[in-house]
mmCIF file of C-alpha atoms (C1' of nucleotides) in Angstrom:
data_model
loop_
_atom_site.group_PDB
_atom_site.id
_atom_site.type_symbol
_atom_site.label_atom_id
_atom_site.label_comp_id
_atom_site.label_asym_id
_atom_site.label_seq_id
_atom_site.Cartn_x
_atom_site.Cartn_y
_atom_site.Cartn_z
ATOM 1 C CA MET A 1 -5.169 9.920 3.930
ATOM 2 C CA PRO A 2 -7.906 13.044 4.685
ATOM 3 C CA GLU A 3 -11.161 12.986 7.306
ATOM 4 C CA GLY A 4 -13.852 15.868 8.164
ATOM 5 C CA PRO A 5 -11.126 18.174 9.551
ATOM 6 C CA GLU A 6 -8.824 17.964 6.615
ATOM 7 C CA VAL A 7 -11.736 18.541 3.505
ATOM 8 C CA GLU A 8 -12.662 21.535 5.794
ATOM 9 C CA THR A 9 -9.703 22.711 5.924
ATOM 10 C CA VAL A 10 -9.249 22.523 1.875
ATOM 11 C CA ARG A 11 -12.558 23.845 1.153
ATOM 12 C CA ARG A 12 -11.847 26.633 3.839
ATOM 13 C CA THR A 13 -8.574 27.772 1.648
ATOM 14 C CA LEU A 14 -9.640 26.827 -1.307
ATOM 15 C CA GLU A 15 -13.377 29.152 -0.882
ATOM 16 C CA PRO A 16 -11.798 32.646 -1.340
ATOM 17 C CA HIS A 17 -9.660 31.585 -4.637
ATOM 18 C CA LEU A 18 -12.191 29.979 -6.723
ATOM 19 C CA THR A 19 -15.805 31.638 -5.592
ATOM 20 C CA GLY A 20 -17.252 33.472 -8.617
ATOM 21 C CA ARG A 21 -13.916 32.183 -10.981
ATOM 22 C CA GLY A 22 -15.104 30.658 -14.497
ATOM 23 C CA ILE A 23 -13.955 27.461 -15.713
ATOM 24 C CA ARG A 24 -11.730 28.014 -18.696
ATOM 25 C CA SER A 25 -10.016 24.672 -19.347
ATOM 26 C CA VAL A 26 -10.341 20.761 -17.769
ATOM 27 C CA ARG A 27 -7.095 18.651 -18.437
ATOM 28 C CA VAL A 28 -8.201 14.687 -17.738
ATOM 29 C CA LEU A 29 -4.654 13.427 -16.929
ATOM 30 C CA LEU A 30 -6.178 9.961 -15.775
ATOM 31 C CA PRO A 31 -9.320 9.618 -17.124
ATOM 32 C CA ARG A 32 -10.678 6.438 -14.798
ATOM 33 C CA ILE A 33 -10.583 8.979 -11.689
ATOM 34 C CA ILE A 34 -14.032 10.766 -13.428
ATOM 35 C CA ARG A 35 -16.574 8.465 -12.035
ATOM 36 C CA ARG A 36 -19.605 10.787 -13.521
ATOM 37 C CA PRO A 37 -20.063 11.299 -16.535
ATOM 38 C CA ASP A 38 -17.589 9.697 -19.198
ATOM 39 C CA PRO A 39 -14.466 12.134 -19.471
ATOM 40 C CA GLU A 40 -15.112 13.447 -22.660
ATOM 41 C CA ASP A 41 -18.614 14.545 -21.282
ATOM 42 C CA PHE A 42 -17.408 15.297 -17.609
ATOM 43 C CA ARG A 43 -14.769 18.046 -19.243
ATOM 44 C CA ALA A 44 -17.433 19.221 -21.739
ATOM 45 C CA GLY A 45 -20.045 19.898 -19.282
ATOM 46 C CA LEU A 46 -16.982 21.666 -16.794
ATOM 47 C CA ALA A 47 -15.047 23.296 -19.525
ATOM 48 C CA GLY A 48 -18.089 27.270 -19.150
ATOM 49 C CA GLY A 49 -19.098 26.712 -15.892
ATOM 50 C CA ARG A 50 -18.526 29.506 -13.338
ATOM 51 C CA VAL A 51 -17.932 28.227 -9.266
ATOM 52 C CA HIS A 52 -20.489 29.718 -6.872
ATOM 53 C CA GLY A 53 -19.493 28.124 -3.676
ATOM 54 C CA VAL A 54 -17.516 25.645 -2.322
ATOM 55 C CA LEU A 55 -19.121 23.113 0.063
ATOM 56 C CA ARG A 56 -18.072 20.137 2.217
ATOM 57 C CA ARG A 57 -20.173 17.149 3.030
ATOM 58 C CA GLY A 58 -18.450 14.533 5.556
ATOM 59 C CA LYS A 59 -15.318 13.728 3.230
ATOM 60 C CA TYR A 60 -16.697 14.700 0.126
ATOM 61 C CA LEU A 61 -15.779 18.590 -1.320
ATOM 62 C CA VAL A 62 -18.576 19.866 -3.512
ATOM 63 C CA LEU A 63 -18.270 22.948 -6.185
ATOM 64 C CA ASP A 64 -21.436 24.774 -6.459
ATOM 65 C CA LEU A 65 -21.961 25.000 -10.094
ATOM 66 C CA GLY A 66 -25.519 27.050 -9.981
ATOM 67 C CA GLU A 67 -27.554 25.772 -12.861
ATOM 68 C CA ARG A 68 -25.147 23.498 -14.490
ATOM 69 C CA GLY A 69 -25.274 21.702 -10.736
ATOM 70 C CA ARG A 70 -22.080 20.685 -8.848
ATOM 71 C CA LEU A 71 -18.528 19.344 -8.816
ATOM 72 C CA VAL A 72 -18.373 16.657 -6.365
ATOM 73 C CA VAL A 73 -14.546 15.420 -5.301
ATOM 74 C CA HIS A 74 -13.633 12.574 -2.959
ATOM 75 C CA LEU A 75 -10.148 12.709 -1.964
ATOM 76 C CA MET A 76 -10.166 8.998 -0.514
ATOM 77 C CA MET A 77 -6.651 8.070 0.857
ATOM 78 C CA SER A 78 -4.004 10.282 -1.008
ATOM 79 C CA GLY A 79 -6.101 13.041 -2.741
ATOM 80 C CA GLN A 80 -5.283 16.664 -2.525
ATOM 81 C CA LEU A 81 -6.801 19.523 -4.432
ATOM 82 C CA VAL A 82 -4.286 22.255 -4.668
ATOM 83 C CA TRP A 83 -4.913 25.765 -5.921
ATOM 84 C CA ALA A 84 -2.261 27.742 -7.720
ATOM 85 C CA ALA A 85 -1.869 31.355 -8.770
ATOM 86 C CA ARG A 86 -0.345 30.651 -11.944
ATOM 87 C CA PRO A 87 0.171 26.805 -13.777
ATOM 88 C CA GLU A 88 3.423 25.301 -12.226
ATOM 89 C CA ALA A 89 5.270 22.348 -14.414
ATOM 90 C CA ALA A 90 3.126 19.591 -13.410
ATOM 91 C CA ALA A 91 3.666 18.097 -10.357
ATOM 92 C CA GLU A 92 4.111 14.263 -10.306
ATOM 93 C CA HIS A 93 0.645 11.860 -9.675
ATOM 94 C CA THR A 94 -1.693 15.164 -11.159
ATOM 95 C CA ARG A 95 -4.405 13.554 -12.281
ATOM 96 C CA VAL A 96 -6.923 16.662 -13.080
ATOM 97 C CA VAL A 97 -6.122 20.063 -14.236
ATOM 98 C CA LEU A 98 -8.947 22.902 -14.094
ATOM 99 C CA GLY A 99 -7.650 26.392 -15.323
ATOM 100 C CA LEU A 100 -9.448 29.231 -14.416
ATOM 101 C CA ASP A 101 -10.265 32.927 -15.216
ATOM 102 C CA ASP A 102 -7.761 34.366 -13.615
ATOM 103 C CA GLY A 103 -4.691 32.804 -15.381
ATOM 104 C CA SER A 104 -4.514 30.033 -11.941
ATOM 105 C CA GLU A 105 -5.572 26.904 -12.017
ATOM 106 C CA LEU A 106 -6.635 23.812 -9.498
ATOM 107 C CA ARG A 107 -4.805 20.345 -9.925
ATOM 108 C CA MET A 108 -6.484 17.035 -8.261
ATOM 109 C CA VAL A 109 -3.546 15.273 -7.383
ATOM 110 C CA ASP A 110 -3.396 11.538 -5.845
ATOM 111 C CA ALA A 111 -0.954 9.107 -5.697
ATOM 112 C CA ARG A 112 -2.949 6.114 -5.509
ATOM 113 C CA THR A 113 -5.445 7.269 -8.026
ATOM 114 C CA LEU A 114 -8.100 5.874 -5.220
ATOM 115 C CA GLY A 115 -10.194 8.816 -5.455
ATOM 116 C CA GLY A 116 -12.846 10.317 -7.382
ATOM 117 C CA LEU A 117 -14.678 13.102 -9.176
ATOM 118 C CA TRP A 118 -18.334 13.427 -10.212
ATOM 119 C CA LEU A 119 -19.849 16.074 -12.196
ATOM 120 C CA LEU A 120 -23.638 16.352 -11.471
ATOM 121 C CA GLY A 121 -26.671 18.215 -13.027
ATOM 122 C CA PRO A 122 -28.458 20.238 -10.685
ATOM 123 C CA GLU A 123 -30.789 17.483 -9.151
ATOM 124 C CA GLU A 124 -28.777 14.771 -10.380
ATOM 125 C CA ALA A 125 -28.618 12.397 -7.187
ATOM 126 C CA GLY A 126 -24.556 12.192 -6.148
ATOM 127 C CA PRO A 127 -22.726 8.774 -4.957
ATOM 128 C CA ARG A 128 -24.449 6.570 -2.631
ATOM 129 C CA GLY A 129 -21.864 7.514 0.190
ATOM 130 C CA LEU A 130 -22.972 11.375 -0.143
ATOM 131 C CA GLU A 131 -27.127 10.700 -0.145
ATOM 132 C CA ARG A 132 -26.046 8.531 3.195
ATOM 133 C CA LEU A 133 -24.706 10.657 5.582
ATOM 134 C CA GLY A 134 -24.955 11.248 8.921
ATOM 135 C CA ALA A 135 -24.703 13.990 11.222
ATOM 136 C CA ASP A 136 -21.950 16.153 10.992
ATOM 137 C CA PRO A 137 -19.877 16.839 14.390
ATOM 138 C CA ILE A 138 -18.079 20.023 12.589
ATOM 139 C CA ALA A 139 -20.873 21.644 11.464
ATOM 140 C CA GLU A 140 -23.810 20.702 13.331
ATOM 141 C CA GLY A 141 -22.514 19.072 16.399
ATOM 142 C CA VAL A 142 -23.597 15.006 17.615
ATOM 143 C CA ASP A 143 -26.848 14.015 18.635
ATOM 144 C CA ALA A 144 -26.320 11.595 22.021
ATOM 145 C CA ALA A 145 -30.139 10.566 22.162
ATOM 146 C CA LEU A 146 -29.868 9.197 18.396
ATOM 147 C CA TRP A 147 -27.069 7.779 18.926
ATOM 148 C CA ARG A 148 -28.443 6.015 21.969
ATOM 149 C CA ARG A 149 -31.361 4.335 19.872
ATOM 150 C CA ARG A 150 -28.712 3.740 16.820
ATOM 151 C CA PHE A 151 -25.953 1.806 19.207
ATOM 152 C CA ALA A 152 -28.866 -0.468 20.604
ATOM 153 C CA GLY A 153 -28.825 -4.311 20.119
ATOM 154 C CA ARG A 154 -25.406 -3.712 17.964
ATOM 155 C CA ARG A 155 -22.919 -6.052 18.169
ATOM 156 C CA ALA A 156 -20.363 -3.999 16.223
ATOM 157 C CA PRO A 157 -17.289 -2.900 17.789
ATOM 158 C CA ILE A 158 -17.797 1.199 18.375
ATOM 159 C CA LYS A 159 -15.156 1.694 16.119
ATOM 160 C CA ALA A 160 -16.798 0.339 13.521
ATOM 161 C CA LEU A 161 -19.834 2.544 14.017
ATOM 162 C CA LEU A 162 -17.836 6.096 13.767
ATOM 163 C CA LEU A 163 -16.023 4.901 10.865
ATOM 164 C CA ASP A 164 -19.628 4.251 9.306
ATOM 165 C CA GLN A 165 -19.904 7.398 7.480
ATOM 166 C CA ALA A 166 -24.154 7.436 7.658
ATOM 167 C CA VAL A 167 -23.559 7.124 11.347
ATOM 168 C CA VAL A 168 -21.311 10.335 11.666
ATOM 169 C CA ALA A 169 -20.118 12.067 8.579
ATOM 170 C CA GLY A 170 -16.713 12.860 8.339
ATOM 171 C CA VAL A 171 -14.717 10.328 11.498
ATOM 172 C CA GLY A 172 -12.107 8.617 9.780
ATOM 173 C CA ASN A 173 -9.185 6.050 11.191
ATOM 174 C CA ILE A 174 -7.326 9.231 13.311
ATOM 175 C CA TYR A 175 -10.371 10.994 14.675
ATOM 176 C CA ALA A 176 -11.519 7.636 15.477
ATOM 177 C CA ASP A 177 -9.179 6.631 17.867
ATOM 178 C CA GLU A 178 -8.552 9.939 19.106
ATOM 179 C CA ALA A 179 -12.321 10.183 20.204
ATOM 180 C CA LEU A 180 -12.285 7.185 22.079
ATOM 181 C CA PHE A 181 -9.397 7.671 24.012
ATOM 182 C CA ALA A 182 -10.923 10.999 24.877
ATOM 183 C CA ALA A 183 -14.160 9.181 26.162
ATOM 184 C CA ARG A 184 -11.985 6.063 27.767
ATOM 185 C CA ILE A 185 -13.689 3.871 25.231
ATOM 186 C CA HIS A 186 -12.099 0.482 24.398
ATOM 187 C CA PRO A 187 -12.759 0.784 20.556
ATOM 188 C CA ALA A 188 -13.401 -2.898 20.436
ATOM 189 C CA THR A 189 -16.296 -2.443 22.997
ATOM 190 C CA GLU A 190 -19.459 -4.027 21.458
ATOM 191 C CA ALA A 191 -22.211 -0.593 20.682
ATOM 192 C CA GLY A 192 -24.905 -2.302 22.316
ATOM 193 C CA ARG A 193 -23.064 -2.334 25.592
ATOM 194 C CA LEU A 194 -22.111 1.058 25.998
ATOM 195 C CA GLY A 195 -24.271 3.116 28.887
ATOM 196 C CA ALA A 196 -26.122 6.512 27.843
ATOM 197 C CA ASP A 197 -23.465 7.966 30.127
ATOM 198 C CA PRO A 198 -19.959 6.893 27.861
ATOM 199 C CA ILE A 199 -22.294 7.497 24.718
ATOM 200 C CA GLU A 200 -22.468 11.262 26.018
ATOM 201 C CA ARG A 201 -19.128 11.335 26.427
ATOM 202 C CA LEU A 202 -17.839 9.696 22.957
ATOM 203 C CA ALA A 203 -20.714 12.211 21.198
ATOM 204 C CA ARG A 204 -18.571 15.338 22.943
ATOM 205 C CA ALA A 205 -15.329 13.946 22.283
ATOM 206 C CA VAL A 206 -15.861 13.371 18.690
ATOM 207 C CA GLU A 207 -17.466 16.779 18.327
ATOM 208 C CA ASP A 208 -14.223 17.892 20.204
ATOM 209 C CA VAL A 209 -11.750 16.295 18.847
ATOM 210 C CA MET A 210 -13.021 17.228 15.434
ATOM 211 C CA ARG A 211 -13.031 21.081 16.755
ATOM 212 C CA GLU A 212 -10.030 20.867 17.783
ATOM 213 C CA ALA A 213 -7.963 19.483 14.456
ATOM 214 C CA VAL A 214 -9.940 21.856 11.916
ATOM 215 C CA ALA A 215 -8.356 24.541 14.163
ATOM 216 C CA HIS A 216 -5.236 23.295 14.182
ATOM 217 C CA ARG A 217 -5.853 23.186 10.106
ATOM 218 C CA GLY A 218 -5.670 19.682 9.935
ATOM 219 C CA THR A 219 -3.611 16.267 10.744
ATOM 220 C CA THR A 220 -0.499 15.532 8.283
ATOM 221 C CA LEU A 221 0.880 11.787 8.676
ATOM 222 C CA ARG A 222 2.114 11.900 5.092
ATOM 223 C CA SER A 223 0.462 13.773 1.912
ATOM 224 C CA TYR A 224 -2.204 15.350 3.045
ATOM 225 C CA ALA A 225 -2.007 19.168 2.395
ATOM 226 C CA ASP A 226 -4.733 22.287 2.112
ATOM 227 C CA GLY A 227 -5.527 24.034 -0.507
ATOM 228 C CA GLU A 228 -2.907 26.614 -0.213
ATOM 229 C CA GLY A 229 -0.164 23.397 -0.337
ATOM 230 C CA GLN A 230 0.471 23.970 3.061
ATOM 231 C CA PRO A 231 0.540 20.560 5.830
ATOM 232 C CA GLY A 232 -1.677 20.709 9.230
ATOM 233 C CA GLY A 233 -0.527 21.480 12.426
ATOM 234 C CA HIS A 234 -2.770 19.197 14.581
ATOM 235 C CA GLY A 235 0.033 16.420 14.235
ATOM 236 C CA PRO A 236 1.773 17.319 17.623
ATOM 237 C CA HIS A 237 -1.881 17.200 19.193
ATOM 238 C CA LEU A 238 -2.270 13.095 18.780
ATOM 239 C CA MET A 239 -3.030 11.375 21.912
ATOM 240 C CA VAL A 240 -3.034 7.659 20.826
ATOM 241 C CA TYR A 241 -2.786 7.972 16.709
ATOM 242 C CA GLY A 242 0.749 6.680 15.559
ATOM 243 C CA ARG A 243 2.145 6.494 18.979
ATOM 244 C CA THR A 244 2.273 2.998 19.464
ATOM 245 C CA GLY A 245 5.151 2.199 21.553
ATOM 246 C CA GLN A 246 5.238 5.501 23.507
ATOM 247 C CA SER A 247 3.811 6.416 26.281
ATOM 248 C CA CYS A 248 0.429 7.551 27.500
ATOM 249 C CA ARG A 249 0.106 11.459 28.134
ATOM 250 C CA LEU A 250 -2.295 11.076 30.433
ATOM 251 C CA CYS A 251 -1.039 7.830 32.536
ATOM 252 C CA GLY A 252 2.495 7.083 30.809
ATOM 253 C CA GLU A 253 0.769 3.617 29.648
ATOM 254 C CA SER A 254 2.259 2.272 26.599
ATOM 255 C CA ILE A 255 0.107 2.933 23.697
ATOM 256 C CA VAL A 256 -0.815 -0.424 22.125
ATOM 257 C CA LYS A 257 -2.025 -0.641 18.209
ATOM 258 C CA ILE A 258 -4.595 -3.902 17.475
ATOM 259 C CA LYS A 259 -6.275 -4.544 14.362
ATOM 260 C CA VAL A 260 -10.453 -3.804 14.791
ATOM 261 C CA ALA A 261 -13.358 -3.666 12.426
ATOM 262 C CA GLY A 262 -10.088 -4.253 9.719
ATOM 263 C CA ARG A 263 -7.837 -1.404 10.910
ATOM 264 C CA GLY A 264 -4.552 -0.177 12.695
ATOM 265 C CA THR A 265 -6.180 0.893 15.831
ATOM 266 C CA HIS A 266 -4.676 2.882 18.920
ATOM 267 C CA LEU A 267 -5.313 3.175 22.355
ATOM 268 C CA CYS A 268 -3.962 3.359 26.290
ATOM 269 C CA SER A 269 -5.039 -0.408 27.799
ATOM 270 C CA ARG A 270 -4.960 1.708 31.059
ATOM 271 C CA CYS A 271 -7.251 4.280 30.416
ATOM 272 C CA GLN A 272 -9.510 2.291 28.232
ATOM 273 C CA PRO A 273 -9.867 -1.352 29.693
ATOM 274 C CA SER A 274 -11.024 -3.853 27.917
ATOM 275 C CA PRO A 275 -14.933 -3.986 29.106
ATOM 276 C CA TRP A 276 -14.937 -7.886 29.313
ATOM 277 C CA GLN A 277 -11.704 -8.049 31.370
ATOM 278 C CA GLU A 278 -13.902 -6.217 34.058
ATOM 279 C CA LEU A 279 -16.523 -8.828 34.479
ATOM 280 C CA PRO A 280 -16.334 -10.018 37.292
ATOM 281 C CA GLY A 281 -16.943 -13.617 37.788
ATOM 282 C CA ALA A 282 -15.873 -14.050 34.365
ATOM 283 C CA GLY A 283 -12.430 -15.104 32.870
ATOM 284 C CA ALA A 284 -10.699 -13.206 29.548
ATOM 285 C CA GLU A 285 -11.296 -16.318 28.341
ATOM 286 C CA SER A 286 -14.462 -16.797 28.047
ATOM 287 C CA ARG A 287 -15.943 -13.029 27.515
ATOM 288 C CA ALA A 288 -13.713 -12.493 24.702
ATOM 289 C CA PRO A 289 -15.178 -10.757 21.617
ATOM 290 C CA GLY A 290 -16.064 -13.586 19.101
ATOM 291 C CA ALA A 291 -16.633 -16.431 22.417
ATOM 292 C CA LYS A 292 -19.632 -17.632 22.873
ATOM 293 C CA ARG A 293 -21.556 -17.016 25.488
ATOM 294 C CA PRO A 294 -21.080 -19.098 28.382
ATOM 295 C "C1'" DG B 1 -20.025 -8.316 10.757
ATOM 296 C "C1'" DA B 2 -15.720 -9.660 8.313
ATOM 297 C "C1'" DG B 3 -12.144 -9.963 4.348
ATOM 298 C "C1'" DG B 4 -10.464 -8.531 0.249
ATOM 299 C "C1'" DG B 5 -9.945 -5.483 -3.344
ATOM 300 C "C1'" DC B 6 -8.620 -1.224 -5.702
ATOM 301 C "C1'" DC B 7 -3.977 1.456 -6.522
ATOM 302 C "C1'" DT B 8 1.060 3.199 -5.421
ATOM 303 C "C1'" DG B 9 4.645 4.442 -1.860
ATOM 304 C "C1'" DA B 10 7.155 4.332 1.824
ATOM 305 C "C1'" DA B 11 8.563 1.599 5.850
ATOM 306 C "C1'" DG B 12 10.496 -2.423 7.872
ATOM 307 C "C1'" DC C 1 11.308 -8.958 0.209
ATOM 308 C "C1'" DT C 2 6.521 -8.294 3.158
ATOM 309 C "C1'" DT C 3 3.076 -4.545 5.151
ATOM 310 C "C1'" DC C 4 0.894 -0.951 5.697
ATOM 311 C "C1'" DA C 5 -1.386 3.473 4.835
ATOM 312 C "C1'" DG C 6 -5.916 9.503 6.515
ATOM 313 C "C1'" DG C 7 -11.381 5.021 2.774
ATOM 314 C "C1'" DC C 8 -15.053 3.220 0.387
ATOM 315 C "C1'" DC C 9 -17.484 -0.884 -1.870
ATOM 316 C "C1'" DC C 10 -18.464 -5.957 -2.870
ATOM 317 C "C1'" DT C 11 -18.487 -10.332 -1.303
ATOM 318 C "C1'" DC C 12 -19.392 -14.051 1.801
#
DNA sequence: GAGGGCCTGAAG
DNA sequence: CTTCAGGCCCTC
């Protein structure tokens, strides 16, 4: 579910409630969602700790526990982290509950159970994905010159690279499609064939799309809610994602959905023409992706 | 680089 | 019933 803008919204809504709070109790209702250490050590190591700050790295949330280390949470497709002033009747799909020293509680809720939690010591490395994150467009922006060097020679579709968290941190399926639309680039374009100009447009588009989504507190399609249980307001601003069959807001063409890099992919075929169809003197057949070079 | 697996729920 | 879903990881 949540991409960078949604996780950032969760971070912002949790920060005032959690900062400075002591963790009084830890209940683990689904042990296999605890990735490290084993659930009993997790519980014992977390209880009695204190939250010094709430950080985000890409799509990971990080509770800084001071000398006790940090609690890392990944929400994956369907996870939520929700704070409540008073313990509430166990919401469905609640997996972990932290009781805080002001009587409030923090619940990790996850219908599909794909999410994960790691309790790390102060010097302990986190999961691989966390240690290999690329630049964060929300926090730092994107370096187009770096992208140009990284994309050179790559035959992967540009969308696959946008979804690679080691290339850009926090971009997911929604904002990859939205950024490619804003940059007028077909998602299946081989990354190595993009010129300096389109790459610059794409870098700016990723920053703009992600920051605008944060300003609207994220996109709620199904289950996403922020740290106070509120849905995001960016949905009505989406240009292509989830708009299959509707007309392009810029040119009126019907939005189509295809599969790229194994993911459902939305685009406007007029605003984002296929690069191989535009090649002069080459039929679409002979230059289609996967076709052998003449 | 593509494809499948992980899980569950919702939609077609 | 089948297919699909805001993600990531592992295998061919």
